[in-house]
Amino acid sequence: MAERSAIDLSNIPAHVAVIMDGNGRWAKQRGGLRVFGHQSAITAVRDTVEEAAELGVHYLTLYAFSTENWNRPALEVMALMQLLVHTIRQETSTLLKNSVRLQAIGETTSLPANCQRELAEATELTKGGTRMTLVLALSYSGRWDLTQAARRLAADVAAGRLQPGDITEATLPTYLATAGIPDPELLIRTSGEQRISNFLLWQLAYTELYITPVLWPDFRRSHFRDALLAYQGRERRFGKTSEQLTIS
Ligand code: IPE
Ligand code: IPE
Ligand code: MG
């Protein structure tokens, strides 16, 4: 369990993304319903947001509900949406206290109206937050993001605002839902699953992956620090050789 003092504060990732997984298994281990696992995950969210902000992370993206999650039993989907409304309402004051700005990415128009309203209100209330941006991925998937970007790019080309030849690796991400946000340096996935599950497909191209067996409802500040410590021990080569990195 990493202490604060073990973390190199001059090497904090600007953007950390998290696949919060394992709520269902956590509940099952306790003989409860899956919804109990989701309800029990709020402390993990709060701990992670506060620790990230205190350590100097600028963007924290939490995968809260994927496009594929719409295929879960209707009762579970409904419970997740209600929990979302309740949590946003309850946590807005903590976000304000910590100067954290809320932003949502995903096909949010498919969320129930009260969720959309709650999100819009919290986004507006917290827009002055300067310490960290909390990005909630809701009804999000990487393929959805690339598809909507392609659609808008095509529309700009059709309207003559953009030439196909002008589309570069720098242009495309300005059409993604994460426009203006740097790519994550670190991705944390809880509950031991070793997959991306259609998360930030473009943005994760060179992200360091950290997978922990800890189930999301058990995830605490110290686990977040463990992930940062592991990240700080990595050598990010971006295709170069190790020797090239020590020379430059
Ligand atoms: C993550 O936990 C929460 C969401 C995907 C909304 P799960 O509900 O996927 O938990 P497991 O993977 O079934 O344990
Ligand atoms: C990924 O978790 C989505 C979220 C954490 C919101 P899942 O539990 O849905 O992922 P798969 O389906 O097991 O890959
Ligand atoms: Mg899961």
CSV table of C-alpha atoms and ligand atoms in Angstrom, one decimal:
chain,number,residue,atom,x,y,z
A,1,MET,CA,0.0,0.0,0.0
A,2,ALA,CA,1.7,3.1,-1.2
A,3,GLU,CA,2.0,6.1,1.1
A,4,ARG,CA,1.7,9.7,-0.2
A,5,SER,CA,5.5,10.1,0.4
A,6,ALA,CA,6.3,7.3,-2.0
A,7,ILE,CA,4.8,9.2,-4.9
A,8,ASP,CA,6.9,11.5,-7.1
A,9,LEU,CA,4.8,14.6,-7.3
A,10,SER,CA,6.8,15.9,-10.3
A,11,ASN,CA,5.7,12.9,-12.3
A,12,ILE,CA,1.9,12.8,-11.9
A,13,PRO,CA,-0.1,11.8,-15.0
A,14,ALA,CA,-2.2,14.7,-16.3
A,15,HIS,CA,-5.0,12.3,-17.2
A,16,VAL,CA,-6.0,9.1,-15.5
A,17,ALA,CA,-8.8,6.9,-16.8
A,18,VAL,CA,-10.6,4.2,-14.8
A,19,ILE,CA,-12.7,1.2,-15.8
A,20,MET,CA,-14.6,0.8,-12.6
A,21,ASP,CA,-15.4,-2.9,-12.7
A,22,GLY,CA,-16.4,-5.7,-10.3
A,23,ASN,CA,-19.5,-4.3,-8.5
A,24,GLY,CA,-21.6,-7.3,-9.4
A,25,ARG,CA,-19.0,-9.8,-8.1
A,26,TRP,CA,-18.5,-7.8,-5.0
A,27,ALA,CA,-22.2,-8.0,-4.2
A,28,LYS,CA,-22.4,-11.7,-5.1
A,29,GLN,CA,-19.6,-12.5,-2.7
A,30,ARG,CA,-21.8,-11.0,0.0
A,31,GLY,CA,-24.9,-12.8,-1.1
A,32,GLY,CA,-26.5,-9.5,-2.3
A,33,LEU,CA,-28.0,-8.3,-5.5
A,34,ARG,CA,-25.9,-6.7,-8.2
A,35,VAL,CA,-27.5,-3.3,-7.4
A,36,PHE,CA,-26.1,-3.5,-3.9
A,37,GLY,CA,-22.6,-3.6,-5.5
A,38,HIS,CA,-23.3,-0.5,-7.5
A,39,GLN,CA,-24.6,1.3,-4.4
A,40,SER,CA,-21.5,0.3,-2.4
A,41,ALA,CA,-19.2,1.8,-5.0
A,42,ILE,CA,-19.8,5.5,-4.1
A,43,THR,CA,-17.0,5.6,-1.5
A,44,ALA,CA,-14.6,4.3,-4.1
A,45,VAL,CA,-15.6,7.1,-6.5
A,46,ARG,CA,-15.3,9.7,-3.8
A,47,ASP,CA,-11.9,8.4,-2.6
A,48,THR,CA,-10.5,8.3,-6.1
A,49,VAL,CA,-11.8,11.7,-7.1
A,50,GLU,CA,-10.3,13.3,-4.0
A,51,GLU,CA,-7.0,11.5,-4.1
A,52,ALA,CA,-6.6,12.3,-7.8
A,53,ALA,CA,-7.3,16.0,-7.2
A,54,GLU,CA,-5.0,16.2,-4.2
A,55,LEU,CA,-2.1,14.6,-6.1
A,56,GLY,CA,-2.4,17.0,-9.0
A,57,VAL,CA,-4.1,14.9,-11.7
A,58,HIS,CA,-5.8,17.4,-14.1
A,59,TYR,CA,-8.3,15.0,-15.7
A,60,LEU,CA,-9.9,11.9,-14.2
A,61,THR,CA,-12.2,9.9,-16.6
A,62,LEU,CA,-14.5,7.3,-15.0
A,63,TYR,CA,-16.2,4.7,-17.2
A,64,ALA,CA,-19.6,4.7,-15.5
A,65,PHE,CA,-21.9,3.2,-18.1
A,66,SER,CA,-20.9,1.8,-21.5
A,67,THR,CA,-23.0,1.6,-24.7
A,68,GLU,CA,-23.0,-2.2,-24.2
A,69,ASN,CA,-24.3,-1.8,-20.6
A,70,TRP,CA,-27.7,-0.9,-22.1
A,71,ASN,CA,-28.0,-4.7,-22.8
A,72,ARG,CA,-28.2,-5.5,-19.1
A,73,PRO,CA,-31.5,-6.4,-17.4
A,74,ALA,CA,-33.8,-3.4,-17.5
A,75,LEU,CA,-34.1,-3.3,-13.7
A,76,GLU,CA,-30.3,-3.1,-13.3
A,77,VAL,CA,-30.1,-0.3,-15.9
A,78,MET,CA,-32.9,1.6,-14.2
A,79,ALA,CA,-31.2,1.2,-10.8
A,80,LEU,CA,-27.9,2.5,-12.3
A,81,MET,CA,-29.6,5.5,-13.7
A,82,GLN,CA,-31.3,6.4,-10.4
A,83,LEU,CA,-28.0,5.9,-8.6
A,84,LEU,CA,-26.4,8.3,-11.1
A,85,VAL,CA,-29.0,11.0,-10.4
A,86,HIS,CA,-28.7,10.5,-6.6
A,87,THR,CA,-24.9,10.5,-6.6
A,88,ILE,CA,-24.5,13.6,-8.8
A,89,ARG,CA,-27.0,15.4,-6.6
A,90,GLN,CA,-25.2,14.3,-3.4
A,91,GLU,CA,-21.7,14.8,-4.6
A,92,THR,CA,-21.9,18.2,-6.3
A,93,SER,CA,-21.0,20.0,-3.0
A,94,THR,CA,-17.9,17.8,-2.7
A,95,LEU,CA,-16.9,18.7,-6.2
A,96,LEU,CA,-17.4,22.4,-5.5
A,97,LYS,CA,-15.4,22.1,-2.3
A,98,ASN,CA,-12.5,20.5,-4.2
A,99,SER,CA,-12.8,22.9,-7.2
A,100,VAL,CA,-13.5,19.9,-9.5
A,101,ARG,CA,-15.4,20.6,-12.8
A,102,LEU,CA,-17.8,17.9,-14.0
A,103,GLN,CA,-18.0,17.0,-17.7
A,104,ALA,CA,-19.8,14.1,-19.4
A,105,ILE,CA,-18.8,12.2,-22.5
A,106,GLY,CA,-21.0,9.8,-24.4
A,107,GLU,CA,-24.4,9.6,-26.0
A,108,THR,CA,-26.0,11.4,-23.1
A,109,THR,CA,-29.2,12.2,-25.1
A,110,SER,CA,-30.1,8.5,-24.6
A,111,LEU,CA,-30.1,8.9,-20.8
A,112,PRO,CA,-33.4,9.3,-19.0
A,113,ALA,CA,-34.5,13.0,-18.9
A,114,ASN,CA,-33.9,13.4,-15.1
A,115,CYS,CA,-30.3,12.1,-15.5
A,116,GLN,CA,-29.7,14.6,-18.3
A,117,ARG,CA,-31.1,17.4,-16.2
A,118,GLU,CA,-29.0,16.5,-13.2
A,119,LEU,CA,-25.9,16.2,-15.3
A,120,ALA,CA,-26.5,19.6,-17.0
A,121,GLU,CA,-27.1,21.3,-13.6
A,122,ALA,CA,-24.0,19.8,-12.0
A,123,THR,CA,-21.9,20.7,-15.1
A,124,GLU,CA,-23.1,24.3,-14.9
A,125,LEU,CA,-22.7,24.6,-11.1
A,126,THR,CA,-19.1,23.2,-11.2
A,127,LYS,CA,-17.9,24.9,-14.4
A,128,GLY,CA,-15.6,27.3,-12.5
A,129,GLY,CA,-13.6,24.3,-11.0
A,130,THR,CA,-10.0,24.7,-11.9
A,131,ARG,CA,-8.2,22.0,-9.9
A,132,MET,CA,-9.4,19.0,-11.9
A,133,THR,CA,-11.9,17.9,-14.5
A,134,LEU,CA,-13.9,14.8,-13.6
A,135,VAL,CA,-15.0,13.3,-16.9
A,136,LEU,CA,-17.9,10.8,-16.6
A,137,ALA,CA,-18.2,8.4,-19.5
A,138,LEU,CA,-21.9,7.7,-19.8
A,139,SER,CA,-23.5,5.7,-22.5
A,140,TYR,CA,-20.0,5.9,-23.9
A,141,SER,CA,-18.0,3.5,-26.1
A,142,GLY,CA,-14.9,4.1,-28.2
A,143,ARG,CA,-16.6,2.9,-31.3
A,144,TRP,CA,-19.5,5.3,-30.7
A,145,ASP,CA,-17.0,8.1,-30.3
A,146,LEU,CA,-15.1,7.3,-33.5
A,147,THR,CA,-18.4,7.0,-35.4
A,148,GLN,CA,-19.8,10.3,-34.3
A,149,ALA,CA,-16.4,11.9,-35.0
A,150,ALA,CA,-16.4,10.4,-38.6
A,151,ARG,CA,-20.0,11.6,-39.1
A,152,ARG,CA,-19.2,15.2,-38.1
A,153,LEU,CA,-15.9,15.2,-40.1
A,154,ALA,CA,-17.8,14.0,-43.2
A,155,ALA,CA,-20.4,16.8,-42.7
A,156,ASP,CA,-17.6,19.4,-42.5
A,157,VAL,CA,-16.1,18.0,-45.7
A,158,ALA,CA,-19.4,17.9,-47.5
A,159,ALA,CA,-20.0,21.5,-46.5
A,160,GLY,CA,-16.6,22.5,-47.8
A,161,ARG,CA,-15.3,23.6,-44.4
A,162,LEU,CA,-12.6,20.9,-44.5
A,163,GLN,CA,-10.5,19.2,-47.2
A,164,PRO,CA,-10.0,15.5,-46.9
A,165,GLY,CA,-6.3,16.1,-47.2
A,166,ASP,CA,-6.4,18.3,-44.2
A,167,ILE,CA,-7.5,15.5,-41.9
A,168,THR,CA,-4.5,14.5,-39.8
A,169,GLU,CA,-3.8,12.8,-36.5
A,170,ALA,CA,-4.1,16.2,-34.9
A,171,THR,CA,-7.5,17.0,-36.6
A,172,LEU,CA,-9.3,13.8,-35.9
A,173,PRO,CA,-9.2,14.0,-32.1
A,174,THR,CA,-10.7,17.5,-32.2
A,175,TYR,CA,-13.9,15.7,-33.3
A,176,LEU,CA,-13.8,13.1,-30.5
A,177,ALA,CA,-15.9,13.6,-27.3
A,178,THR,CA,-12.6,14.2,-25.5
A,179,ALA,CA,-11.6,17.1,-27.7
A,180,GLY,CA,-9.2,19.4,-25.7
A,181,ILE,CA,-8.4,16.7,-23.2
A,182,PRO,CA,-4.9,15.1,-23.3
A,183,ASP,CA,-4.8,11.3,-23.9
A,184,PRO,CA,-4.6,9.4,-20.6
A,185,GLU,CA,-1.1,8.4,-19.5
A,186,LEU,CA,-2.6,5.8,-17.2
A,187,LEU,CA,-5.6,3.4,-17.4
A,188,ILE,CA,-6.7,1.6,-14.3
A,189,ARG,CA,-9.0,-1.4,-14.5
A,190,THR,CA,-10.3,-3.0,-11.3
A,191,SER,CA,-11.5,-6.6,-10.8
A,192,GLY,CA,-8.7,-8.3,-12.8
A,193,GLU,CA,-10.3,-8.3,-16.3
A,194,GLN,CA,-7.7,-7.8,-19.0
A,195,ARG,CA,-9.6,-6.0,-21.7
A,196,ILE,CA,-10.5,-2.5,-22.9
A,197,SER,CA,-14.3,-3.1,-23.2
A,198,ASN,CA,-14.8,-0.5,-25.9
A,199,PHE,CA,-13.5,2.4,-23.8
A,200,LEU,CA,-11.3,5.2,-25.2
A,201,LEU,CA,-10.1,3.3,-28.3
A,202,TRP,CA,-8.2,6.2,-30.0
A,203,GLN,CA,-7.1,7.9,-26.9
A,204,LEU,CA,-5.6,4.8,-25.2
A,205,ALA,CA,-3.1,4.2,-28.1
A,206,TYR,CA,0.0,4.7,-25.8
A,207,THR,CA,-1.6,4.6,-22.4
A,208,GLU,CA,0.1,2.5,-19.6
A,209,LEU,CA,-2.3,-0.2,-18.4
A,210,TYR,CA,-2.7,-1.0,-14.7
A,211,ILE,CA,-4.9,-3.9,-13.8
A,212,THR,CA,-5.7,-4.7,-10.2
A,213,PRO,CA,-7.7,-7.7,-8.8
A,214,VAL,CA,-9.3,-5.3,-6.3
A,215,LEU,CA,-13.1,-5.1,-6.9
A,216,TRP,CA,-14.3,-1.5,-7.5
A,217,PRO,CA,-16.3,-1.1,-4.3
A,218,ASP,CA,-13.2,-2.0,-2.3
A,219,PHE,CA,-11.0,0.5,-4.2
A,220,ARG,CA,-9.6,3.3,-2.0
A,221,ARG,CA,-7.0,6.1,-2.0
A,222,SER,CA,-4.1,3.8,-1.3
A,223,HIS,CA,-5.0,1.6,-4.3
A,224,PHE,CA,-5.0,4.7,-6.5
A,225,ARG,CA,-1.6,5.6,-5.1
A,226,ASP,CA,-0.4,2.0,-5.9
A,227,ALA,CA,-1.4,2.5,-9.5
A,228,LEU,CA,0.4,5.8,-9.7
A,229,LEU,CA,3.5,4.3,-8.2
A,230,ALA,CA,3.4,1.4,-10.7
A,231,TYR,CA,3.0,4.0,-13.5
A,232,GLN,CA,6.0,6.0,-12.2
A,233,GLY,CA,8.1,2.8,-12.5
A,234,ARG,CA,7.3,2.3,-16.2
A,235,GLU,CA,9.5,3.3,-19.0
A,236,ARG,CA,7.4,5.0,-21.7
A,237,ARG,CA,9.3,4.4,-24.9
A,238,PHE,CA,6.8,5.5,-27.6
A,239,GLY,CA,8.5,3.2,-30.1
A,240,LYS,CA,12.0,4.3,-29.3
A,241,THR,CA,14.8,2.2,-27.7
A,242,SER,CA,15.6,2.5,-24.0
A,243,GLU,CA,19.0,3.9,-24.9
A,244,GLN,CA,17.5,6.7,-26.9
A,245,LEU,CA,15.5,7.8,-23.9
A,246,THR,CA,18.5,8.2,-21.6
A,247,ILE,CA,20.4,10.3,-24.2
A,248,SER,CA,17.7,12.8,-24.9
B,1,IPE,C1,-19.0,-2.3,-13.0
B,1,IPE,O1,-19.3,-3.4,-12.3
B,1,IPE,C2,-20.2,-1.3,-13.1
B,1,IPE,C3,-20.8,-1.2,-14.4
B,1,IPE,C4,-20.3,-1.8,-15.5
B,1,IPE,C5,-21.8,-0.2,-14.5
B,1,IPE,P1,-20.1,-4.7,-13.0
B,1,IPE,O2,-21.5,-4.5,-12.8
B,1,IPE,O3,-19.6,-4.9,-14.4
B,1,IPE,O4,-19.5,-5.9,-12.1
B,1,IPE,P2,-19.1,-7.3,-12.5
B,1,IPE,O5,-18.1,-7.2,-13.6
B,1,IPE,O6,-20.4,-8.0,-12.9
B,1,IPE,O7,-18.6,-7.9,-11.3
B,2,IPE,C1,-17.0,-2.0,-18.6
B,2,IPE,O1,-17.3,-2.9,-17.6
B,2,IPE,C2,-17.9,-0.8,-18.5
B,2,IPE,C3,-17.9,0.0,-17.3
B,2,IPE,C4,-17.1,-0.1,-16.3
B,2,IPE,C5,-18.9,1.1,-17.3
B,2,IPE,P1,-18.2,-4.2,-18.1
B,2,IPE,O2,-18.3,-5.0,-16.9
B,2,IPE,O3,-19.4,-3.8,-18.7
B,2,IPE,O4,-17.2,-4.9,-19.1
B,2,IPE,P2,-17.3,-6.3,-19.8
B,2,IPE,O5,-18.6,-6.4,-20.5
B,2,IPE,O6,-17.2,-7.4,-18.8
B,2,IPE,O7,-16.1,-6.3,-20.8
B,3,MG,MG,-18.1,-6.0,-15.2
